[in-house]
mmCIF file of C-alpha atoms in Angstrom:
data_model
loop_
_atom_site.group_PDB
_atom_site.id
_atom_site.type_symbol
_atom_site.label_atom_id
_atom_site.label_comp_id
_atom_site.label_asym_id
_atom_site.label_seq_id
_atom_site.Cartn_x
_atom_site.Cartn_y
_atom_site.Cartn_z
ATOM 1 C CA MET A 15 64.416 86.420 81.557
ATOM 2 C CA ALA A 16 64.695 85.687 77.845
ATOM 3 C CA PHE A 17 64.436 81.911 78.196
ATOM 4 C CA MET A 18 61.158 82.158 80.141
ATOM 5 C CA SER A 19 59.790 84.669 77.613
ATOM 6 C CA VAL A 20 60.385 82.215 74.790
ATOM 7 C CA SER A 21 58.747 79.420 76.799
ATOM 8 C CA PHE A 22 55.734 81.655 77.498
ATOM 9 C CA ILE A 23 55.335 82.506 73.803
ATOM 10 C CA MET A 24 55.459 78.834 72.820
ATOM 11 C CA LYS A 25 53.135 77.522 75.527
ATOM 12 C CA GLU A 26 50.679 80.329 76.325
ATOM 13 C CA VAL A 27 50.401 82.564 73.264
ATOM 14 C CA GLU A 28 47.969 81.336 70.628
ATOM 15 C CA MET A 29 49.928 79.885 67.668
ATOM 16 C CA GLY A 30 53.127 80.965 69.386
ATOM 17 C CA TRP A 31 54.728 77.602 68.641
ATOM 18 C CA ALA A 32 53.988 78.111 64.940
ATOM 19 C CA PHE A 33 55.504 81.606 64.897
ATOM 20 C CA ARG A 34 58.691 80.373 66.495
ATOM 21 C CA GLY A 35 58.774 77.277 64.281
ATOM 22 C CA PHE A 36 58.495 79.383 61.142
ATOM 23 C CA HIS A 37 61.058 81.862 62.444
ATOM 24 C CA ILE A 38 63.618 79.133 63.096
ATOM 25 C CA ASN A 39 63.083 77.137 59.918
ATOM 26 C CA VAL A 40 62.764 80.114 57.571
ATOM 27 C CA ALA A 41 66.178 81.273 58.822
ATOM 28 C CA ASN A 42 67.661 77.829 58.132
ATOM 29 C CA PHE A 43 65.949 77.645 54.753
ATOM 30 C CA MET A 44 67.174 81.121 53.824
ATOM 31 C CA PHE A 45 70.796 80.204 54.570
ATOM 32 C CA ALA A 46 70.481 77.082 52.441
ATOM 33 C CA CYS A 47 69.197 79.253 49.574
ATOM 34 C CA LEU A 48 71.972 81.810 50.120
ATOM 35 C CA TYR A 49 74.709 79.173 49.944
ATOM 36 C CA ILE A 50 73.161 77.648 46.824
ATOM 37 C CA HIS A 51 72.947 81.143 45.312
ATOM 38 C CA VAL A 52 76.629 81.824 46.040
ATOM 39 C CA CYS A 53 77.657 78.450 44.580
ATOM 40 C CA ARG A 54 75.605 79.160 41.478
ATOM 41 C CA GLY A 55 77.310 82.529 41.107
ATOM 42 C CA LEU A 56 80.712 80.842 41.351
ATOM 43 C CA TYR A 57 79.778 78.112 38.893
ATOM 44 C CA TYR A 58 78.321 80.394 36.236
ATOM 45 C CA GLY A 59 80.773 83.292 36.635
ATOM 46 C CA SER A 60 78.247 85.824 37.957
ATOM 47 C CA PHE A 61 81.010 87.511 39.961
ATOM 48 C CA ARG A 62 82.064 89.280 36.756
ATOM 49 C CA LEU A 63 79.210 91.675 37.534
ATOM 50 C CA TYR A 64 81.436 93.086 40.250
ATOM 51 C CA LYS A 65 79.094 95.638 41.847
ATOM 52 C CA VAL A 66 76.318 93.078 42.027
ATOM 53 C CA TRP A 67 78.696 90.481 43.470
ATOM 54 C CA LEU A 68 80.210 92.853 46.049
ATOM 55 C CA SER A 69 76.814 94.032 47.287
ATOM 56 C CA GLY A 70 75.776 90.380 47.519
ATOM 57 C CA VAL A 71 78.787 89.557 49.703
ATOM 58 C CA VAL A 72 77.893 92.494 51.975
ATOM 59 C CA LEU A 73 74.355 91.140 52.181
ATOM 60 C CA LEU A 74 75.683 87.715 53.144
ATOM 61 C CA LEU A 75 77.805 89.190 55.952
ATOM 62 C CA LEU A 76 74.868 91.224 57.279
ATOM 63 C CA VAL A 77 72.561 88.213 57.219
ATOM 64 C CA MET A 78 75.160 86.144 59.069
ATOM 65 C CA LEU A 79 75.511 88.852 61.723
ATOM 66 C CA THR A 80 71.730 89.027 62.098
ATOM 67 C CA ALA A 81 71.504 85.242 62.405
ATOM 68 C CA PHE A 82 74.184 85.159 65.112
ATOM 69 C CA THR A 83 72.532 87.865 67.219
ATOM 70 C CA GLY A 84 69.188 86.073 66.852
ATOM 71 C CA TYR A 85 70.698 82.732 67.858
ATOM 72 C CA VAL A 86 71.779 84.256 71.179
ATOM 73 C CA LEU A 87 68.363 85.658 72.132
ATOM 74 C CA PRO A 88 66.632 82.463 73.436
ATOM 75 C CA TRP A 89 69.364 82.421 76.142
ATOM 76 C CA GLY A 90 69.613 78.654 76.278
ATOM 77 C CA GLN A 91 72.775 76.788 77.166
ATOM 78 C CA MET A 92 74.145 76.638 73.631
ATOM 79 C CA SER A 93 73.069 80.203 72.828
ATOM 80 C CA TYR A 94 74.759 81.665 75.886
ATOM 81 C CA TRP A 95 78.038 79.809 75.531
ATOM 82 C CA ALA A 96 78.170 80.394 71.793
ATOM 83 C CA ALA A 97 77.814 84.125 72.506
ATOM 84 C CA GLN A 98 80.573 83.827 75.115
ATOM 85 C CA VAL A 99 82.947 82.138 72.649
ATOM 86 C CA ILE A 100 82.223 84.313 69.610
ATOM 87 C CA SER A 101 82.157 87.677 71.397
ATOM 88 C CA SER A 102 85.436 86.919 73.187
ATOM 89 C CA MET A 103 87.178 86.699 69.791
ATOM 90 C CA VAL A 104 87.633 90.461 69.784
ATOM 91 C CA THR A 105 90.122 90.043 72.645
ATOM 92 C CA ALA A 106 92.580 88.814 69.999
ATOM 93 C CA ILE A 107 92.865 92.404 68.720
ATOM 94 C CA PRO A 108 96.164 93.832 69.959
ATOM 95 C CA VAL A 109 96.126 96.518 72.674
ATOM 96 C CA VAL A 110 92.408 97.435 72.539
ATOM 97 C CA GLY A 111 90.891 93.942 72.290
ATOM 98 C CA LYS A 112 89.878 93.610 75.940
ATOM 99 C CA ASP A 113 88.395 97.105 76.032
ATOM 100 C CA ILE A 114 86.285 96.348 72.954
ATOM 101 C CA ALA A 115 85.068 93.112 74.552
ATOM 102 C CA ILE A 116 84.023 94.953 77.721
ATOM 103 C CA TRP A 117 82.252 97.562 75.588
ATOM 104 C CA ILE A 118 80.339 94.843 73.696
ATOM 105 C CA TRP A 119 79.454 92.914 76.842
ATOM 106 C CA GLY A 120 78.500 95.981 78.871
ATOM 107 C CA GLY A 121 80.483 94.455 81.709
ATOM 108 C CA TYR A 122 83.197 91.921 82.381
ATOM 109 C CA ALA A 123 81.288 88.955 80.975
ATOM 110 C CA VAL A 124 78.291 88.139 78.800
ATOM 111 C CA GLY A 125 75.146 89.043 80.731
ATOM 112 C CA ASN A 126 71.717 90.648 80.542
ATOM 113 C CA ILE A 127 73.128 93.928 79.239
ATOM 114 C CA THR A 128 74.791 92.011 76.400
ATOM 115 C CA LEU A 129 71.494 90.322 75.643
ATOM 116 C CA LYS A 130 69.669 93.656 75.352
ATOM 117 C CA ARG A 131 72.344 95.054 73.061
ATOM 118 C CA LEU A 132 72.254 92.003 70.808
ATOM 119 C CA PHE A 133 68.468 92.225 70.672
ATOM 120 C CA SER A 134 68.737 95.837 69.465
ATOM 121 C CA VAL A 135 71.276 94.830 66.817
ATOM 122 C CA HIS A 136 69.099 91.916 65.719
ATOM 123 C CA PHE A 137 66.151 94.295 65.304
ATOM 124 C CA LEU A 138 67.993 97.111 63.488
ATOM 125 C CA ILE A 139 70.214 95.236 61.022
ATOM 126 C CA PRO A 140 67.274 93.954 58.883
ATOM 127 C CA PHE A 141 66.570 97.572 57.889
ATOM 128 C CA ILE A 142 70.162 97.905 56.694
ATOM 129 C CA ILE A 143 69.764 94.568 54.873
ATOM 130 C CA LEU A 144 66.661 95.921 53.133
ATOM 131 C CA ALA A 145 68.565 99.005 51.932
ATOM 132 C CA VAL A 146 71.513 96.934 50.636
ATOM 133 C CA PHE A 147 69.042 94.535 49.024
ATOM 134 C CA PHE A 148 67.520 97.326 46.915
ATOM 135 C CA LEU A 149 71.029 98.510 46.056
ATOM 136 C CA HIS A 150 71.822 94.940 44.972
ATOM 137 C CA LEU A 151 68.739 94.896 42.737
ATOM 138 C CA ASN A 152 69.623 98.294 41.282
ATOM 139 C CA PHE A 153 73.094 97.092 40.273
ATOM 140 C CA LEU A 154 71.529 93.971 38.795
ATOM 141 C CA HIS A 155 69.083 96.103 36.821
ATOM 142 C CA GLU A 156 71.940 98.223 35.422
ATOM 143 C CA SER A 157 74.122 95.354 34.238
ATOM 144 C CA GLY A 158 71.581 92.601 33.654
ATOM 145 C CA SER A 159 71.846 89.076 35.005
ATOM 146 C CA GLY A 160 74.121 86.307 33.831
ATOM 147 C CA ASN A 161 73.150 82.961 32.377
ATOM 148 C CA PRO A 162 74.501 79.385 32.445
ATOM 149 C CA LEU A 163 76.116 79.733 29.007
ATOM 150 C CA GLY A 164 77.911 82.949 29.878
ATOM 151 C CA VAL A 165 76.802 84.708 26.690
ATOM 152 C CA ASP A 166 75.041 87.981 26.005
ATOM 153 C CA THR A 167 71.278 87.650 25.649
ATOM 154 C CA ASP A 168 70.289 91.132 24.487
ATOM 155 C CA CYS A 169 69.224 89.671 21.147
ATOM 156 C CA CYS A 170 66.728 87.221 22.688
ATOM 157 C CA LEU A 171 65.146 88.859 25.732
ATOM 158 C CA VAL A 172 61.904 87.633 27.279
ATOM 159 C CA ARG A 173 59.349 89.443 29.407
ATOM 160 C CA PHE A 174 59.812 89.293 33.163
ATOM 161 C CA HIS A 175 56.089 88.676 33.473
ATOM 162 C CA SER A 176 54.834 86.090 32.974
ATOM 163 C CA PHE A 177 57.900 83.946 32.197
ATOM 164 C CA PHE A 178 60.000 84.618 35.285
ATOM 165 C CA THR A 179 57.118 85.336 37.671
ATOM 166 C CA VAL A 180 55.414 82.016 36.932
ATOM 167 C CA LYS A 181 58.706 80.110 37.021
ATOM 168 C CA ASP A 182 59.688 81.638 40.380
ATOM 169 C CA LEU A 183 56.173 81.230 41.756
ATOM 170 C CA VAL A 184 56.378 77.480 41.195
ATOM 171 C CA GLY A 185 59.642 77.329 43.150
ATOM 172 C CA VAL A 186 58.291 79.528 45.958
ATOM 173 C CA LEU A 187 55.105 77.483 46.355
ATOM 174 C CA GLY A 188 57.049 74.227 46.375
ATOM 175 C CA SER A 189 59.459 75.604 48.979
ATOM 176 C CA CYS A 190 56.586 76.869 51.134
ATOM 177 C CA GLY A 191 55.031 73.405 51.018
ATOM 178 C CA VAL A 192 58.265 71.822 52.272
ATOM 179 C CA LEU A 193 58.602 74.526 54.925
ATOM 180 C CA CYS A 194 55.037 73.982 56.215
ATOM 181 C CA PHE A 195 55.673 70.237 56.409
ATOM 182 C CA VAL A 196 58.845 70.766 58.440
ATOM 183 C CA VAL A 197 57.172 73.246 60.826
ATOM 184 C CA ALA A 198 54.177 70.957 61.332
ATOM 185 C CA PHE A 199 56.024 67.674 61.902
ATOM 186 C CA HIS A 200 59.720 68.376 62.615
ATOM 187 C CA PRO A 201 59.958 71.995 63.808
ATOM 188 C CA TYR A 202 63.098 71.551 65.936
ATOM 189 C CA MET A 203 65.092 69.042 63.937
ATOM 190 C CA LEU A 204 67.830 71.646 63.329
ATOM 191 C CA VAL A 205 67.854 73.016 66.887
ATOM 192 C CA ASP A 206 70.487 71.776 69.333
ATOM 193 C CA GLY A 207 68.988 69.983 72.335
ATOM 194 C CA GLU A 208 71.112 72.058 74.738
ATOM 195 C CA ASN A 209 69.143 75.133 73.720
ATOM 196 C CA PHE A 210 66.041 73.765 75.441
ATOM 197 C CA VAL A 211 67.889 74.120 78.766
ATOM 198 C CA ALA A 212 68.111 77.521 80.459
ATOM 199 C CA CYS A 213 71.627 78.938 80.412
ATOM 200 C CA ASP A 214 73.813 78.133 83.396
ATOM 201 C CA TYR A 215 76.791 80.413 83.965
ATOM 202 C CA MET A 216 78.533 77.721 86.011
ATOM 203 C CA GLU A 217 78.161 74.734 83.675
ATOM 204 C CA THR A 218 79.771 74.545 80.233
ATOM 205 C CA PRO A 219 78.232 72.215 77.628
ATOM 206 C CA GLN A 220 80.356 69.257 76.609
ATOM 207 C CA SER A 221 80.629 70.552 73.031
ATOM 208 C CA ILE A 222 80.048 74.176 72.066
ATOM 209 C CA HIS A 223 79.227 74.799 68.430
ATOM 210 C CA PRO A 224 77.049 77.234 66.428
ATOM 211 C CA GLU A 225 74.156 76.520 64.091
ATOM 212 C CA TRP A 226 74.796 74.361 61.020
ATOM 213 C CA TYR A 227 75.204 77.314 58.656
ATOM 214 C CA PHE A 228 78.233 78.530 60.662
ATOM 215 C CA LEU A 229 79.830 75.124 61.218
ATOM 216 C CA PHE A 230 82.180 75.330 58.218
ATOM 217 C CA ALA A 231 83.620 78.616 59.533
ATOM 218 C CA TYR A 232 83.814 77.178 63.050
ATOM 219 C CA ALA A 233 85.765 74.172 61.742
ATOM 220 C CA ILE A 234 88.196 76.565 60.025
ATOM 221 C CA LEU A 235 88.508 78.594 63.233
ATOM 222 C CA ARG A 236 89.545 75.670 65.390
ATOM 223 C CA SER A 237 91.823 74.097 62.785
ATOM 224 C CA VAL A 238 94.485 76.726 63.568
ATOM 225 C CA PRO A 239 96.331 76.548 66.925
ATOM 226 C CA SER A 240 96.737 80.327 67.037
ATOM 227 C CA LYS A 241 93.659 82.192 68.264
ATOM 228 C CA ALA A 242 94.338 85.262 66.122
ATOM 229 C CA GLY A 243 95.181 83.120 63.081
ATOM 230 C CA GLY A 244 91.982 81.112 63.443
ATOM 231 C CA ILE A 245 89.866 84.267 63.658
ATOM 232 C CA ILE A 246 91.549 85.757 60.587
ATOM 233 C CA LEU A 247 91.010 82.577 58.582
ATOM 234 C CA MET A 248 87.391 82.377 59.686
ATOM 235 C CA LEU A 249 86.767 85.925 58.451
ATOM 236 C CA CYS A 250 88.666 85.230 55.242
ATOM 237 C CA SER A 251 86.433 82.226 54.548
ATOM 238 C CA ILE A 252 83.744 84.777 53.600
ATOM 239 C CA LEU A 253 85.889 87.729 52.519
ATOM 240 C CA VAL A 254 87.695 85.563 49.962
ATOM 241 C CA LEU A 255 84.539 85.893 47.865
ATOM 242 C CA VAL A 256 85.387 89.573 47.339
ATOM 243 C CA VAL A 257 88.654 88.805 45.518
ATOM 244 C CA ILE A 258 87.335 85.957 43.357
ATOM 245 C CA PRO A 259 86.881 88.237 40.299
ATOM 246 C CA GLU A 260 90.606 89.021 40.482
ATOM 247 C CA LEU A 261 91.531 85.340 40.683
ATOM 248 C CA TRP A 262 89.520 84.320 37.614
ATOM 249 C CA VAL A 263 91.877 83.846 34.655
ATOM 250 C CA GLY A 264 89.687 81.771 32.339
ATOM 251 C CA LYS A 265 88.810 82.931 28.847
ATOM 252 C CA MET A 266 85.242 81.709 29.174
ATOM 253 C CA GLU A 267 82.558 82.956 31.504
ATOM 254 C CA SER A 268 81.163 79.811 33.094
ATOM 255 C CA LEU A 269 82.630 76.725 34.717
ATOM 256 C CA GLY A 270 80.106 74.816 32.630
ATOM 257 C CA ASN A 271 82.601 75.179 29.767
ATOM 258 C CA TYR A 272 85.487 73.683 31.780
ATOM 259 C CA PHE A 273 85.197 69.987 32.538
ATOM 260 C CA LEU A 274 88.179 69.748 34.897
ATOM 261 C CA CYS A 275 87.144 72.939 36.679
ATOM 262 C CA GLN A 276 83.709 71.442 37.253
ATOM 263 C CA CYS A 277 85.313 68.435 38.942
ATOM 264 C CA VAL A 278 87.394 70.713 41.173
ATOM 265 C CA PHE A 279 84.323 72.819 41.992
ATOM 266 C CA TRP A 280 82.264 69.841 43.113
ATOM 267 C CA LEU A 281 85.180 68.622 45.208
ATOM 268 C CA TRP A 282 85.155 72.022 46.886
ATOM 269 C CA VAL A 283 81.414 71.734 47.542
ATOM 270 C CA GLY A 284 81.995 68.290 49.055
ATOM 271 C CA ASN A 285 84.795 69.742 51.181
ATOM 272 C CA PHE A 286 82.380 72.429 52.398
ATOM 273 C CA CYS A 287 79.989 69.705 53.555
ATOM 274 C CA ILE A 288 82.845 67.858 55.262
ATOM 275 C CA LEU A 289 83.879 71.020 57.122
ATOM 276 C CA THR A 290 80.257 71.478 58.208
ATOM 277 C CA PHE A 291 80.223 67.961 59.625
ATOM 278 C CA VAL A 292 83.636 68.358 61.279
ATOM 279 C CA GLY A 293 82.482 71.578 62.954
ATOM 280 C CA SER A 294 79.623 69.708 64.635
ATOM 281 C CA GLN A 295 81.969 67.138 66.178
ATOM 282 C CA GLY A 296 84.192 67.337 69.220
ATOM 283 C CA VAL A 297 87.796 68.521 69.174
ATOM 284 C CA GLU A 298 89.360 65.099 68.762
ATOM 285 C CA GLU A 299 90.892 62.893 66.131
ATOM 286 C CA PRO A 300 90.215 62.278 63.300
ATOM 287 C CA TYR A 301 88.170 65.496 63.159
ATOM 288 C CA ILE A 302 91.137 67.724 64.008
ATOM 289 C CA THR A 303 93.172 66.413 61.071
ATOM 290 C CA ALA A 304 90.142 66.441 58.764
ATOM 291 C CA GLY A 305 89.502 70.078 59.663
ATOM 292 C CA GLU A 306 93.097 71.053 58.912
ATOM 293 C CA TYR A 307 93.135 69.372 55.501
ATOM 294 C CA GLY A 308 89.659 70.690 54.729
ATOM 295 C CA THR A 309 90.763 74.229 55.565
ATOM 296 C CA MET A 310 93.795 73.962 53.280
ATOM 297 C CA PHE A 311 91.661 72.718 50.395
ATOM 298 C CA TYR A 312 88.979 75.372 51.049
ATOM 299 C CA PHE A 313 91.437 78.235 50.508
ATOM 300 C CA GLY A 314 93.652 76.423 48.003
ATOM 301 C CA PHE A 315 90.666 75.880 45.724
ATOM 302 C CA PHE A 316 90.627 79.453 44.408
ATOM 303 C CA PRO A 317 94.209 79.767 43.087
ATOM 304 C CA PHE A 318 94.208 76.114 42.003
ATOM 305 C CA LEU A 319 91.076 76.731 39.951
ATOM 306 C CA GLY A 320 92.961 79.411 38.021
ATOM 307 C CA LEU A 321 95.742 76.966 37.164
ATOM 308 C CA VAL A 322 93.213 74.409 35.927
ATOM 309 C CA GLN A 323 91.523 77.095 33.808
ATOM 310 C CA ARG A 324 94.847 78.029 32.228
ATOM 311 C CA TYR A 325 95.480 74.382 31.400
ATOM 312 C CA GLU A 326 92.046 73.853 29.869
ATOM 313 C CA ASP A 327 92.316 77.091 27.885
ATOM 314 C CA PHE A 328 95.619 75.838 26.514
ATOM 315 C CA LEU A 329 93.966 72.572 25.503
ATOM 316 C CA ILE A 330 91.120 74.388 23.761
ATOM 317 C CA ARG A 331 93.559 76.629 21.893
ATOM 318 C CA SER A 332 95.461 73.567 20.778
ATOM 319 C CA ILE A 333 92.288 71.881 19.553
ATOM 320 C CA SER A 334 91.211 75.033 17.701
ATOM 321 C CA LYS A 335 94.332 74.754 15.537
ATOM 322 C CA SER A 336 93.350 71.312 14.285
ATOM 323 C CA GLY A 337 92.458 72.797 10.922
ATOM 324 C CA PRO A 338 89.342 73.662 8.899
ATOM 325 C CA GLY A 339 86.542 71.224 8.369
ATOM 326 C CA SER A 340 86.404 69.930 11.950
ATOM 327 C CA ASP A 341 84.044 70.702 14.783
ATOM 328 C CA VAL A 342 86.290 72.783 17.043
ATOM 329 C CA TYR A 343 86.231 75.635 19.554
ATOM 330 C CA VAL A 344 87.691 78.884 18.259
ATOM 331 C CA TRP A 345 88.328 82.307 19.757
ATOM 332 C CA LEU A 346 86.460 85.385 18.621
ATOM 333 C CA ASP A 347 89.747 86.938 17.560
ATOM 334 C CA ASP A 348 90.117 84.159 14.994
ATOM 335 C CA VAL A 349 86.510 84.509 13.895
ATOM 336 C CA LEU A 350 87.259 88.058 12.751
ATOM 337 C CA SER A 351 89.511 86.666 10.042
ATOM 338 C CA TRP A 352 86.728 84.374 8.845
ATOM 339 C CA ASP A 353 84.358 87.229 8.080
ATOM 340 C CA SER A 354 86.017 88.086 4.773
ATOM 341 C CA GLU A 355 86.095 84.400 3.815
ATOM 342 C CA ALA A 356 82.413 84.073 4.563
ATOM 343 C CA LYS A 357 81.487 87.074 2.441
ATOM 344 C CA GLN A 358 83.632 85.877 -0.457
ATOM 345 C CA ALA A 359 82.111 82.399 -0.321
ATOM 346 C CA LYS A 360 78.652 83.904 -0.251
ATOM 347 C CA GLU A 361 79.360 85.958 -3.365
ATOM 348 C CA GLU A 362 80.485 82.801 -5.127
ATOM 349 C CA ASP A 363 77.275 81.017 -4.046
ATOM 350 C CA HIS A 364 79.177 78.447 -2.038
ATOM 351 C CA GLY A 365 76.756 78.776 0.852
ATOM 352 C CA PRO A 366 77.461 79.945 4.380
ATOM 353 C CA THR A 367 80.781 79.144 5.994
ATOM 354 C CA ARG A 368 82.323 79.674 9.393
ATOM 355 C CA GLY A 369 81.647 83.120 10.848
ATOM 356 C CA ASP A 370 78.577 83.758 8.663
ATOM 357 C CA PHE A 371 75.462 84.332 10.741
ATOM 358 C CA GLY A 372 73.099 84.589 7.788
ATOM 359 C CA ASP A 373 71.094 87.595 6.618
ATOM 360 C CA GLU A 374 67.882 86.135 7.964
ATOM 361 C CA LEU A 375 69.238 86.481 11.536
ATOM 362 C CA MET A 376 71.558 89.493 11.702
ATOM 363 C CA SER A 377 74.722 90.741 10.128
ATOM 364 C CA TYR A 378 78.063 89.668 11.484
ATOM 365 C CA GLU A 379 78.788 93.237 12.592
ATOM 366 C CA GLU A 380 75.570 93.333 14.637
ATOM 367 C CA ALA A 381 76.375 90.014 16.282
ATOM 368 C CA ASN A 382 79.915 91.150 17.052
ATOM 369 C CA ASN A 383 78.603 94.381 18.605
ATOM 370 C CA LEU A 384 76.225 92.411 20.818
ATOM 371 C CA LEU A 385 79.058 90.200 22.030
ATOM 372 C CA ALA A 386 81.094 93.278 22.911
ATOM 373 C CA LEU A 387 78.384 94.839 25.098
ATOM 374 C CA GLU A 388 78.957 95.259 28.807
ATOM 375 C CA PRO A 389 79.138 93.407 31.106
ATOM 376 C CA TYR A 390 80.560 90.774 28.806
ATOM 377 C CA CYS A 391 83.343 92.903 27.310
ATOM 378 C CA TRP A 392 86.511 91.225 28.560
ATOM 379 C CA GLY A 393 88.966 93.889 27.509
ATOM 380 C CA SER A 394 90.664 91.885 24.790
ATOM 381 C CA GLY A 395 87.289 90.944 23.307
ATOM 382 C CA ARG A 396 88.219 87.289 23.097
ATOM 383 C CA ARG A 397 85.404 84.837 23.284
ATOM 384 C CA PHE A 398 84.745 81.453 21.932
ATOM 385 C CA MET A 399 81.995 80.040 19.771
ATOM 386 C CA LYS A 400 81.408 76.697 18.184
ATOM 387 C CA ALA A 401 82.202 76.607 14.511
ATOM 388 C CA HIS A 402 80.464 74.313 12.062
ATOM 389 C CA SER A 403 81.926 74.095 8.598
ATOM 390 C CA LYS A 404 79.917 72.785 5.708
#
């Protein structure tokens, strides 16, 4: 029995408790890093590297599937009933739903055959994840990574070693220190207490819920009365990341250049945390209402962000027409008209003006060509830069 096997590993195998503690907490830590990575990509506009972004979304889905199949394996109360609830979702598929559920279960309910199948899936998917991971890195190598300013950096590259290796090594060592502390002193702080009880087919836990990294999706699932509608929305909570590049209408690359968009983004992050909390609570008021409103804001964030971007772009365009001699934001299209003025002023020894990069750096044509390089070519070629007139 799986539950007794886990108990044997923890109690009888040398350092078995440490292996399981690291396995549990590394999984939790990895999901925290994944969510932070996705939020960073949203904030800094990394989804414009579409192949990199799409492969990353596929990676996220595969990791979530691996985490779910691994959560079932200890065969505790919460693991078993979570598997029962999640696997029964396929019955919402018209006509063939029940047949698919029986095929997944290997019978008419979740049992030992289901456990063996999920163990095989949990073992095999990491190899697929590894392959997609290298594909993700290959796409990143082709296009190059983004940056917080959303500008092209081909003119000021740095070596990967030792700049990035040392910087990342500091973060990895610090994270490993925190992880070792958690495993040594609080190894099960993120594990539900029901999972320390062997599964009982005849007794349902008072509240069934998944691990914390799935709680936001679980809150979305139960916020819809319709079973099929809840499942569709739960899937869309991740798949919506695929269409984000099509929803972006801003002229600038990063949310760091949009003050109002930053406020909306952090509200969305707060809403994500609220949904995570709501998913851990029982199906009762006020959590039902909070889940419904949180779900509406979660999906409404993406089109609403586009409207806010349009408004802020309009404001910036209005400010850019405030006239020469002021510190304003201007579009690259307008900068093209300044090039001739800059050259003329230089011939007359009036010093550099707007649009003049200076011979000691590079010519204006070289700078313009760098800005037009992929992946930062936006079709129309419009970009902004800060102009300083003297």
